[in-house]
Coordinates of N, CA and C and ligand atoms in Angstrom, one line a residue:
M1357 N -94.6 -48.3 -34.5 CA -94.6 -48.7 -33.1 C -93.3 -48.2 -32.5
H1358 N -93.4 -48.0 -31.2 CA -92.3 -47.5 -30.4 C -91.9 -48.5 -29.4
L1359 N -90.7 -48.9 -29.3 CA -90.2 -49.8 -28.3 C -89.4 -49.1 -27.2
R1360 N -90.0 -49.1 -26.0 CA -89.2 -48.5 -24.9 C -88.3 -49.6 -24.4
H1361 N -87.0 -49.4 -24.4 CA -86.1 -50.5 -24.1 C -84.8 -49.9 -23.4
S1362 N -84.0 -50.8 -23.0 CA -82.6 -50.3 -22.6 C -81.7 -51.3 -23.3
A1363 N -80.5 -50.8 -23.7 CA -79.6 -51.6 -24.5 C -79.0 -52.8 -23.7
T1364 N -79.1 -52.7 -22.3 CA -78.5 -53.8 -21.5 C -79.7 -54.7 -21.1
S1365 N -80.9 -54.4 -21.3 CA -82.0 -55.3 -20.9 C -82.1 -56.6 -21.7
P1366 N -81.9 -57.7 -21.1 CA -82.0 -59.0 -21.9 C -83.4 -59.3 -22.4
Y1367 N -84.4 -58.8 -21.6 CA -85.8 -59.0 -22.1 C -86.1 -58.2 -23.3
A1368 N -85.6 -57.0 -23.3 CA -85.8 -56.1 -24.5 C -84.9 -56.6 -25.7
R1369 N -83.8 -57.2 -25.4 CA -83.0 -57.8 -26.4 C -83.7 -58.9 -27.1
K1370 N -84.4 -59.7 -26.3 CA -85.2 -60.8 -26.9 C -86.2 -60.3 -27.9
V1371 N -86.9 -59.2 -27.6 CA -87.8 -58.6 -28.5 C -87.1 -58.0 -29.7
R1372 N -86.0 -57.4 -29.6 CA -85.3 -56.8 -30.7 C -84.7 -57.9 -31.6
V1373 N -84.2 -59.0 -31.1 CA -83.7 -60.1 -31.9 C -84.9 -60.7 -32.7
L1374 N -86.0 -61.0 -32.0 CA -87.2 -61.5 -32.8 C -87.6 -60.6 -33.9
A1375 N -87.7 -59.3 -33.6 CA -88.1 -58.3 -34.5 C -87.2 -58.3 -35.8
Q1376 N -85.9 -58.4 -35.5 CA -84.9 -58.4 -36.6 C -85.1 -59.7 -37.4
E1377 N -85.2 -60.9 -36.7 CA -85.3 -62.1 -37.4 C -86.6 -62.2 -38.3
A1378 N -87.7 -61.5 -37.8 CA -89.0 -61.5 -38.5 C -89.0 -60.4 -39.6
G1379 N -88.0 -59.6 -39.7 CA -88.0 -58.5 -40.7 C -88.9 -57.4 -40.3
L1380 N -89.0 -57.1 -39.0 CA -90.0 -56.1 -38.6 C -89.2 -54.9 -38.0
S1381 N -87.9 -54.9 -38.0 CA -87.1 -53.9 -37.3 C -87.5 -52.5 -37.8
D1382 N -87.7 -52.3 -39.1 CA -87.9 -51.0 -39.6 C -89.3 -50.4 -39.3
R1383 N -90.2 -51.3 -38.7 CA -91.5 -50.8 -38.2 C -91.4 -50.4 -36.8
I1384 N -90.3 -50.5 -36.1 CA -90.2 -50.3 -34.7 C -89.2 -49.2 -34.4
E1385 N -89.6 -48.1 -33.8 CA -88.7 -47.0 -33.4 C -88.3 -47.3 -32.0
L1386 N -86.9 -47.3 -31.8 CA -86.4 -47.6 -30.5 C -86.3 -46.3 -29.6
H1387 N -86.7 -46.4 -28.4 CA -86.5 -45.3 -27.5 C -85.8 -45.9 -26.2
D1388 N -84.6 -45.3 -26.0 CA -83.8 -45.8 -24.9 C -84.2 -45.3 -23.6
D1389 N -84.4 -46.2 -22.6 CA -84.8 -45.8 -21.3 C -83.8 -46.3 -20.2
N1390 N -83.8 -45.7 -19.1 CA -83.1 -46.2 -18.0 C -84.1 -46.4 -16.9
P1391 N -84.7 -47.6 -16.8 CA -85.9 -47.8 -15.9 C -85.5 -47.6 -14.4
M1392 N -84.2 -47.8 -14.1 CA -83.8 -47.7 -12.7 C -83.4 -46.3 -12.4
G1393 N -83.3 -45.5 -13.4 CA -82.7 -44.1 -13.2 C -83.9 -43.1 -12.9
P1394 N -83.5 -41.9 -12.4 CA -84.5 -40.9 -12.2 C -84.9 -40.2 -13.5
G1395 N -86.1 -39.6 -13.5 CA -86.4 -38.7 -14.6 C -87.1 -39.4 -15.8
S1396 N -87.2 -40.7 -15.8 CA -87.9 -41.4 -16.9 C -89.4 -41.3 -16.8
D1397 N -90.1 -41.1 -17.9 CA -91.6 -41.1 -17.9 C -92.1 -42.5 -18.1
L1398 N -91.2 -43.5 -18.0 CA -91.6 -44.9 -18.3 C -92.8 -45.4 -17.5
S1399 N -92.9 -45.0 -16.2 CA -94.0 -45.5 -15.4 C -95.4 -44.9 -15.8
S1400 N -95.3 -43.8 -16.5 CA -96.6 -43.3 -17.0 C -97.1 -44.1 -18.2
I1401 N -96.2 -44.9 -18.8 CA -96.5 -45.7 -20.0 C -96.8 -47.1 -19.6
N1402 N -95.9 -47.6 -18.7 CA -96.1 -49.0 -18.2 C -96.1 -48.8 -16.7
P1403 N -97.2 -49.1 -16.0 CA -97.3 -48.8 -14.6 C -96.3 -49.7 -13.8
L1404 N -95.8 -50.7 -14.4 CA -94.7 -51.6 -13.7 C -93.4 -50.9 -13.8
G1405 N -93.3 -49.8 -14.6 CA -92.0 -49.1 -14.7 C -90.9 -49.9 -15.3
K1406 N -91.2 -50.9 -16.2 CA -90.2 -51.8 -16.7 C -90.1 -51.7 -18.2
V1407 N -88.9 -52.0 -18.7 CA -88.7 -52.2 -20.1 C -88.6 -53.7 -20.3
P1408 N -89.0 -54.2 -21.5 CA -89.5 -53.5 -22.6 C -91.0 -53.2 -22.5
A1409 N -91.4 -52.1 -23.2 CA -92.9 -51.8 -23.4 C -93.0 -51.4 -24.8
L1410 N -94.0 -51.9 -25.5 CA -94.2 -51.6 -26.9 C -95.5 -50.8 -27.1
I1411 N -95.3 -49.6 -27.6 CA -96.5 -48.7 -27.8 C -96.9 -48.9 -29.3
L1412 N -98.1 -49.4 -29.4 CA -98.6 -49.6 -30.8 C -99.1 -48.3 -31.4
D1413 N -99.3 -48.4 -32.8 CA -99.7 -47.2 -33.5 C -101.0 -46.6 -33.0
D1414 N -101.9 -47.5 -32.5 CA -103.2 -47.0 -32.0 C -103.1 -46.5 -30.5
G1415 N -101.9 -46.6 -29.9 CA -101.7 -46.1 -28.6 C -101.7 -47.2 -27.5
M1416 N -102.2 -48.4 -27.9 CA -102.2 -49.4 -26.9 C -100.8 -49.8 -26.5
V1417 N -100.6 -50.1 -25.2 CA -99.2 -50.4 -24.7 C -99.2 -51.8 -24.3
L1418 N -98.2 -52.6 -24.9 CA -98.0 -53.9 -24.5 C -96.8 -54.0 -23.5
C1419 N -97.0 -54.7 -22.4 CA -95.9 -54.8 -21.4 C -95.5 -56.3 -21.3
D1420 N -94.3 -56.6 -20.9 CA -93.8 -57.9 -20.7 C -93.4 -58.6 -22.0
S1421 N -92.1 -59.0 -22.0 CA -91.5 -59.4 -23.3 C -92.2 -60.6 -23.9
P1422 N -92.7 -61.6 -23.1 CA -93.5 -62.7 -23.8 C -94.7 -62.2 -24.6
V1423 N -95.4 -61.2 -24.0 CA -96.6 -60.7 -24.7 C -96.2 -60.0 -26.0
I1424 N -95.1 -59.1 -25.8 CA -94.7 -58.4 -27.0 C -94.2 -59.3 -28.1
C1425 N -93.5 -60.3 -27.7 CA -93.0 -61.3 -28.7 C -94.2 -62.0 -29.4
Q1426 N -95.2 -62.4 -28.7 CA -96.3 -63.0 -29.3 C -97.0 -62.0 -30.3
Y1427 N -97.1 -60.8 -29.9 CA -97.7 -59.8 -30.8 C -96.9 -59.7 -32.1
L1428 N -95.6 -59.5 -31.9 CA -94.7 -59.4 -33.1 C -94.9 -60.6 -34.0
D1429 N -95.0 -61.8 -33.4 CA -95.0 -63.0 -34.2 C -96.4 -63.1 -34.9
S1430 N -97.4 -62.3 -34.5 CA -98.7 -62.3 -35.2 C -98.6 -61.4 -36.4
L1431 N -97.6 -60.6 -36.5 CA -97.6 -59.5 -37.6 C -97.0 -60.0 -38.9
H1432 N -96.4 -61.1 -38.9 CA -95.7 -61.5 -40.2 C -96.3 -62.8 -40.7
D1433 N -96.1 -63.0 -42.0 CA -96.7 -64.2 -42.7 C -95.8 -65.4 -42.7
G1434 N -94.5 -65.2 -42.3 CA -93.6 -66.3 -42.4 C -93.8 -67.4 -41.3
E1435 N -92.9 -68.4 -41.3 CA -93.1 -69.4 -40.3 C -93.0 -68.8 -38.9
K1436 N -93.9 -69.2 -38.0 CA -94.0 -68.5 -36.6 C -92.8 -68.9 -35.8
F1437 N -92.4 -67.9 -34.9 CA -91.3 -68.1 -34.0 C -91.7 -69.0 -32.8
T1438 N -93.0 -69.0 -32.5 CA -93.5 -70.0 -31.5 C -94.3 -71.0 -32.3
P1439 N -93.9 -72.3 -32.3 CA -94.6 -73.3 -33.1 C -96.1 -73.2 -32.8
E1440 N -97.0 -73.4 -33.8 CA -98.4 -73.0 -33.7 C -99.2 -74.0 -32.9
S1441 N -98.8 -75.2 -32.8 CA -99.7 -76.2 -32.0 C -98.9 -77.3 -31.5
G1442 N -99.6 -78.1 -30.7 CA -99.0 -79.4 -30.2 C -97.9 -79.2 -29.2
S1443 N -97.2 -80.3 -28.9 CA -96.2 -80.2 -27.8 C -95.1 -79.3 -28.2
A1444 N -94.8 -79.2 -29.5 CA -93.7 -78.3 -29.9 C -94.0 -76.9 -29.4
R1445 N -95.2 -76.4 -29.4 CA -95.6 -75.1 -29.0 C -95.3 -74.9 -27.5
F1446 N -95.8 -75.9 -26.7 CA -95.6 -75.7 -25.2 C -94.1 -76.0 -24.8
A1447 N -93.4 -76.8 -25.5 CA -92.0 -77.0 -25.2 C -91.3 -75.7 -25.5
D1448 N -91.6 -75.0 -26.5 CA -90.9 -73.7 -26.8 C -91.3 -72.6 -25.9
L1449 N -92.6 -72.5 -25.5 CA -93.0 -71.5 -24.5 C -92.3 -71.8 -23.2
N1450 N -92.2 -73.1 -22.9 CA -91.6 -73.5 -21.6 C -90.1 -73.1 -21.6
L1451 N -89.5 -73.2 -22.8 CA -88.1 -72.9 -22.9 C -87.9 -71.4 -22.6
E1452 N -88.8 -70.6 -23.2 CA -88.8 -69.1 -22.9 C -89.0 -68.8 -21.4
A1453 N -90.0 -69.5 -20.8 CA -90.2 -69.3 -19.4 C -89.0 -69.6 -18.5
L1454 N -88.3 -70.7 -18.9 CA -87.1 -71.1 -18.1 C -86.0 -70.0 -18.3
A1455 N -85.8 -69.5 -19.5 CA -84.8 -68.5 -19.8 C -85.2 -67.2 -19.1
D1456 N -86.5 -66.8 -19.1 CA -86.9 -65.6 -18.4 C -86.8 -65.8 -16.9
G1457 N -87.1 -67.0 -16.4 CA -86.9 -67.2 -15.0 C -85.5 -67.1 -14.5
L1458 N -84.6 -67.7 -15.4 CA -83.1 -67.5 -15.1 C -82.8 -66.1 -15.0
L1459 N -83.3 -65.3 -15.9 CA -83.0 -63.8 -15.9 C -83.6 -63.1 -14.7
D1460 N -84.8 -63.5 -14.3 CA -85.4 -62.9 -13.1 C -84.4 -63.1 -11.9
A1461 N -83.9 -64.3 -11.8 CA -82.9 -64.6 -10.7 C -81.7 -63.8 -10.9
A1462 N -81.2 -63.7 -12.1 CA -79.9 -63.0 -12.4 C -80.1 -61.5 -12.0
L1463 N -81.3 -60.9 -12.4 CA -81.6 -59.5 -12.1 C -81.6 -59.3 -10.6
A1464 N -82.3 -60.2 -9.9 CA -82.4 -60.1 -8.4 C -81.0 -60.1 -7.8
R1465 N -80.1 -60.9 -8.4 CA -78.7 -61.0 -7.9 C -78.0 -59.7 -8.2
M1466 N -78.2 -59.2 -9.4 CA -77.6 -57.9 -9.8 C -77.9 -56.8 -8.9
V1467 N -79.2 -56.7 -8.5 CA -79.7 -55.6 -7.6 C -79.0 -55.8 -6.3
E1468 N -79.0 -57.0 -5.8 CA -78.4 -57.3 -4.5 C -76.9 -56.9 -4.5
M1469 N -76.2 -57.2 -5.6 CA -74.8 -57.0 -5.6 C -74.4 -55.5 -5.9
R1470 N -75.1 -54.9 -6.9 CA -74.7 -53.6 -7.4 C -75.4 -52.5 -6.8
M1471 N -76.6 -52.7 -6.2 CA -77.4 -51.5 -5.8 C -77.7 -51.5 -4.3
R1472 N -77.8 -52.6 -3.7 CA -78.2 -52.6 -2.3 C -76.9 -52.3 -1.4
P1473 N -77.1 -51.4 -0.4 CA -76.0 -51.1 0.4 C -75.4 -52.3 1.1
E1474 N -74.1 -52.4 1.2 CA -73.5 -53.7 1.7 C -74.1 -54.2 3.0
N1475 N -74.4 -53.3 4.0 CA -74.8 -53.7 5.3 C -76.3 -54.2 5.2
L1476 N -77.0 -54.0 4.1 CA -78.4 -54.5 4.0 C -78.5 -55.7 3.1
R1477 N -77.4 -56.2 2.6 CA -77.4 -57.4 1.7 C -77.9 -58.7 2.5
W1478 N -78.6 -59.5 1.7 CA -79.2 -60.7 2.3 C -78.5 -61.9 1.6
E1479 N -77.5 -62.4 2.3 CA -76.7 -63.5 1.7 C -77.5 -64.7 1.3
G1480 N -78.5 -65.0 2.1 CA -79.3 -66.2 1.8 C -80.1 -66.1 0.5
H1481 N -80.6 -64.9 0.3 CA -81.4 -64.7 -0.9 C -80.5 -64.7 -2.1
H1482 N -79.3 -64.1 -2.0 CA -78.3 -64.1 -3.0 C -77.9 -65.6 -3.4
K1483 N -77.7 -66.4 -2.4 CA -77.4 -67.8 -2.7 C -78.5 -68.6 -3.4
R1484 N -79.7 -68.3 -3.0 CA -80.9 -69.0 -3.6 C -81.0 -68.6 -5.1
M1485 N -80.7 -67.3 -5.4 CA -80.8 -66.9 -6.8 C -79.7 -67.5 -7.6
R1486 N -78.5 -67.6 -7.0 CA -77.4 -68.2 -7.7 C -77.7 -69.7 -8.0
A1487 N -78.3 -70.4 -7.0 CA -78.6 -71.8 -7.2 C -79.6 -72.0 -8.3
K1488 N -80.6 -71.1 -8.4 CA -81.6 -71.2 -9.5 C -80.9 -71.1 -10.8
I1489 N -80.0 -70.1 -10.9 CA -79.3 -69.9 -12.2 C -78.5 -71.1 -12.6
S1490 N -77.8 -71.6 -11.6 CA -76.9 -72.8 -11.9 C -77.7 -74.0 -12.3
R1491 N -78.8 -74.3 -11.6 CA -79.6 -75.4 -11.9 C -80.2 -75.3 -13.3
T1492 N -80.7 -74.1 -13.6 CA -81.3 -73.9 -14.9 C -80.3 -74.1 -16.0
L1493 N -79.0 -73.6 -15.8 CA -78.0 -73.8 -16.8 C -77.7 -75.3 -17.0
D1494 N -77.7 -76.1 -15.8 CA -77.4 -77.5 -15.9 C -78.6 -78.2 -16.6
H1495 N -79.8 -77.7 -16.4 CA -81.0 -78.2 -17.1 C -80.8 -78.1 -18.6
F1496 N -80.4 -76.9 -19.0 CA -80.2 -76.6 -20.5 C -79.1 -77.6 -21.0
E1497 N -78.0 -77.7 -20.2 CA -76.9 -78.6 -20.7 C -77.5 -80.1 -20.9
S1498 N -78.3 -80.5 -19.9 CA -78.9 -81.9 -20.0 C -79.9 -82.0 -21.2
M1499 N -80.5 -80.9 -21.5 CA -81.4 -80.9 -22.7 C -80.6 -81.0 -23.9
I1500 N -79.4 -80.5 -24.0 CA -78.6 -80.6 -25.1 C -78.2 -82.1 -25.3
A1501 N -77.8 -82.7 -24.1 CA -77.3 -84.1 -24.1 C -78.4 -85.0 -24.6
D1502 N -79.7 -84.7 -24.2 CA -80.8 -85.7 -24.6 C -81.5 -85.2 -25.8
G1503 N -81.0 -84.2 -26.4 CA -81.6 -83.7 -27.7 C -82.9 -82.9 -27.6
S1504 N -83.3 -82.5 -26.4 CA -84.5 -81.8 -26.3 C -84.4 -80.3 -26.4
L1505 N -83.1 -79.8 -26.3 CA -83.0 -78.4 -26.6 C -82.7 -78.3 -28.1
P1506 N -83.6 -77.6 -28.8 CA -83.5 -77.6 -30.3 C -82.1 -77.0 -30.7
S1507 N -81.5 -77.6 -31.7 CA -80.2 -77.0 -32.2 C -80.5 -75.7 -32.9
V1508 N -79.5 -74.9 -33.0 CA -79.7 -73.6 -33.7 C -79.6 -73.9 -35.2
P1509 N -80.7 -73.7 -35.9 CA -80.7 -74.0 -37.3 C -79.7 -73.1 -38.1
A1510 N -78.8 -73.7 -38.9 CA -77.9 -72.9 -39.6 C -78.5 -72.1 -40.7
D1511 N -79.6 -72.6 -41.3 CA -80.1 -72.0 -42.5 C -81.6 -71.6 -42.3
N1512 N -82.0 -71.5 -41.0 CA -83.4 -71.2 -40.7 C -83.4 -70.3 -39.4
R1513 N -84.6 -69.8 -39.2 CA -84.7 -68.9 -38.0 C -84.8 -69.7 -36.7
P1514 N -84.2 -69.1 -35.6 CA -84.4 -69.8 -34.3 C -85.8 -69.6 -33.9
T1515 N -86.3 -70.4 -33.0 CA -87.6 -70.2 -32.3 C -87.4 -69.2 -31.2
L1516 N -88.6 -68.7 -30.7 CA -88.6 -67.8 -29.6 C -87.8 -68.3 -28.4
G1517 N -88.1 -69.6 -28.1 CA -87.4 -70.2 -26.9 C -85.9 -70.2 -27.1
I1518 N -85.4 -70.5 -28.3 CA -84.0 -70.4 -28.5 C -83.4 -69.0 -28.3
I1519 N -84.2 -68.1 -28.9 CA -83.8 -66.6 -28.8 C -83.7 -66.3 -27.3
A1520 N -84.7 -66.7 -26.5 CA -84.8 -66.3 -25.1 C -83.6 -66.9 -24.3
V1521 N -83.2 -68.2 -24.6 CA -82.0 -68.8 -23.9 C -80.8 -68.0 -24.3
G1522 N -80.6 -67.7 -25.6 CA -79.5 -66.9 -26.1 C -79.3 -65.6 -25.4
C1523 N -80.4 -64.9 -25.2 CA -80.4 -63.6 -24.5 C -80.1 -63.7 -23.1
A1524 N -80.5 -64.8 -22.4 CA -80.2 -65.0 -21.0 C -78.7 -65.3 -20.8
L1525 N -78.2 -66.1 -21.7 CA -76.7 -66.4 -21.6 C -75.9 -65.2 -21.9
G1526 N -76.4 -64.4 -22.8 CA -75.7 -63.1 -23.1 C -75.6 -62.2 -21.9
Y1527 N -76.7 -62.2 -21.1 CA -76.8 -61.4 -19.9 C -75.8 -61.9 -18.8
L1528 N -75.7 -63.2 -18.7 CA -74.8 -63.7 -17.8 C -73.3 -63.3 -18.1
D1529 N -73.0 -63.3 -19.4 CA -71.7 -62.8 -19.9 C -71.5 -61.3 -19.5
L1530 N -72.6 -60.5 -19.6 CA -72.5 -59.1 -19.3 C -72.3 -58.8 -17.8
R1531 N -73.1 -59.5 -17.0 CA -73.1 -59.1 -15.6 C -72.3 -60.1 -14.7
F1532 N -72.2 -61.4 -15.1 CA -71.6 -62.4 -14.2 C -70.5 -63.2 -14.9
A1533 N -69.7 -62.5 -15.7 CA -68.7 -63.2 -16.5 C -67.8 -64.0 -15.6
V1534 N -67.5 -63.4 -14.4 CA -66.6 -64.0 -13.4 C -67.1 -65.4 -13.0
D1535 N -68.4 -65.7 -13.1 CA -68.9 -67.0 -12.7 C -68.6 -68.1 -13.8
N1536 N -68.3 -67.6 -15.0 CA -68.0 -68.5 -16.1 C -69.0 -69.6 -16.3
W1537 N -70.2 -69.3 -16.7 CA -71.2 -70.3 -16.9 C -70.8 -71.4 -17.9
R1538 N -69.8 -71.2 -18.7 CA -69.4 -72.2 -19.7 C -68.7 -73.4 -19.0
E1539 N -68.1 -73.2 -17.9 CA -67.3 -74.2 -17.3 C -68.2 -75.5 -17.0
G1540 N -67.8 -76.6 -17.5 CA -68.6 -77.9 -17.3 C -69.8 -78.0 -18.1
R1541 N -70.0 -77.0 -19.1 CA -71.2 -77.1 -19.9 C -70.8 -76.9 -21.4
P1542 N -70.0 -77.9 -21.9 CA -69.5 -77.8 -23.3 C -70.6 -77.7 -24.3
G1543 N -71.7 -78.5 -24.1 CA -72.8 -78.5 -25.1 C -73.4 -77.1 -25.2
L1544 N -73.7 -76.5 -24.1 CA -74.4 -75.2 -24.1 C -73.4 -74.2 -24.7
T1545 N -72.1 -74.3 -24.4 CA -71.2 -73.4 -24.9 C -71.1 -73.3 -26.4
S1546 N -71.1 -74.5 -27.0 CA -71.0 -74.5 -28.5 C -72.4 -74.2 -29.1
W1547 N -73.4 -74.5 -28.5 CA -74.8 -74.2 -28.9 C -74.9 -72.6 -29.0
Y1548 N -74.4 -72.0 -27.9 CA -74.5 -70.5 -27.8 C -73.6 -69.8 -28.8
E1549 N -72.4 -70.4 -29.1 CA -71.5 -69.8 -30.1 C -72.2 -69.8 -31.4
T1550 N -72.9 -70.8 -31.8 CA -73.6 -70.9 -33.1 C -74.6 -69.8 -33.2
L1551 N -75.4 -69.7 -32.1 CA -76.5 -68.7 -32.1 C -76.0 -67.3 -32.1
S1552 N -74.9 -67.1 -31.3 CA -74.3 -65.7 -31.2 C -73.8 -65.2 -32.5
A1553 N -73.5 -66.1 -33.4 CA -72.9 -65.6 -34.7 C -74.0 -65.0 -35.6
R1554 N -75.3 -65.2 -35.3 CA -76.3 -64.7 -36.2 C -76.3 -63.1 -36.1
P1555 N -76.6 -62.5 -37.3 CA -76.6 -61.0 -37.3 C -77.5 -60.4 -36.2
S1556 N -78.7 -61.0 -36.0 CA -79.6 -60.5 -35.0 C -79.0 -60.4 -33.6
M1557 N -78.2 -61.4 -33.3 CA -77.6 -61.5 -32.0 C -76.4 -60.5 -31.9
Q1558 N -75.6 -60.4 -33.0 CA -74.5 -59.5 -33.1 C -75.0 -58.1 -33.0
D1559 N -76.0 -57.7 -33.7 CA -76.5 -56.3 -33.8 C -77.1 -55.9 -32.5
T1560 N -77.5 -56.8 -31.6 CA -78.2 -56.4 -30.4 C -77.3 -56.6 -29.1
R1561 N -76.0 -56.9 -29.4 CA -75.1 -57.1 -28.2 C -75.1 -56.0 -27.3
P1562 N -75.3 -56.3 -26.0 CA -75.3 -55.1 -25.0 C -73.9 -54.5 -24.9
P1563 N -73.9 -53.2 -24.7 CA -72.7 -52.5 -24.4 C -72.1 -52.9 -23.0
E1564 N -70.8 -52.8 -22.9 CA -70.3 -53.1 -21.5 C -70.7 -51.9 -20.6
S1565 N -71.2 -52.2 -19.5 CA -71.5 -51.1 -18.5 C -71.5 -51.7 -17.1
Ligands
GSH410 N1 -91.1 -59.9 -17.1 C1 -90.6 -58.7 -17.7 C2 -89.3 -58.3 -17.0 C3 -88.8 -56.9 -17.4 C4 -87.8 -56.4 -16.5 O1 -87.6 -56.8 -15.4 N2 -87.1 -55.4 -17.0 C5 -86.0 -54.7 -16.2 C6 -84.8 -54.3 -17.1 S1 -83.9 -55.7 -17.6 C7 -86.6 -53.4 -15.7 O2 -87.2 -52.7 -16.4 N3 -86.5 -53.2 -14.3 C8 -86.9 -52.0 -13.7 C9 -87.6 -52.2 -12.4 O3 -87.8 -53.4 -12.1 O4 -88.1 -51.3 -11.8 C10 -90.4 -59.0 -19.2 O5 -90.2 -60.1 -19.6 O6 -90.5 -58.0 -20.0

């Protein structure tokens, strides 16, 4: 399998963390892309022109990190990264959706700040995205307080939802360190520290750029 990715993409990182935790890394060849840059053939593979995209051995292309993660989770015989049934399943999928939604807002902010010419910036949109991120972080903090955010198991693999939240927080550190998401969120801070120590998170840390 070939994974089209970029080293700073948090969605692609989620896929790579899961692959490593599942013991599937050596079945996946990484291909670095810059989806925002010129000259990439990515849009001929994924019409959305986005990473991650996973090219299977039979040529089928899977787009969108949740789909790719479900596919990888179907390839191994160990305990599944998304619980298989019941409310635990939907709680974990929901956690992934919240983390990905936070990222969608963070990416929109990033484009607004780093790429759009200053005279064309839309301050109202920027503020809305910022509020979404802040509310979702507060939601995670309250989930820790009421015990509904699963703790990071010391001796077991994290779920997909946990991985997704970890990659989202890592992206905030990469692009919005100045906002200091840790401030006022001690529970989430120590939760993230434990998760970040895992080799899968260490090995996929995005480069500064
Ligand atoms: N929902 C997608 C989001 C993927 C995404 O937005 N990737 C960004 C990089 S972090 C991208 O490729 N952006 C290029 C573009 O939007 O043209 C997923 O979960 O895979």
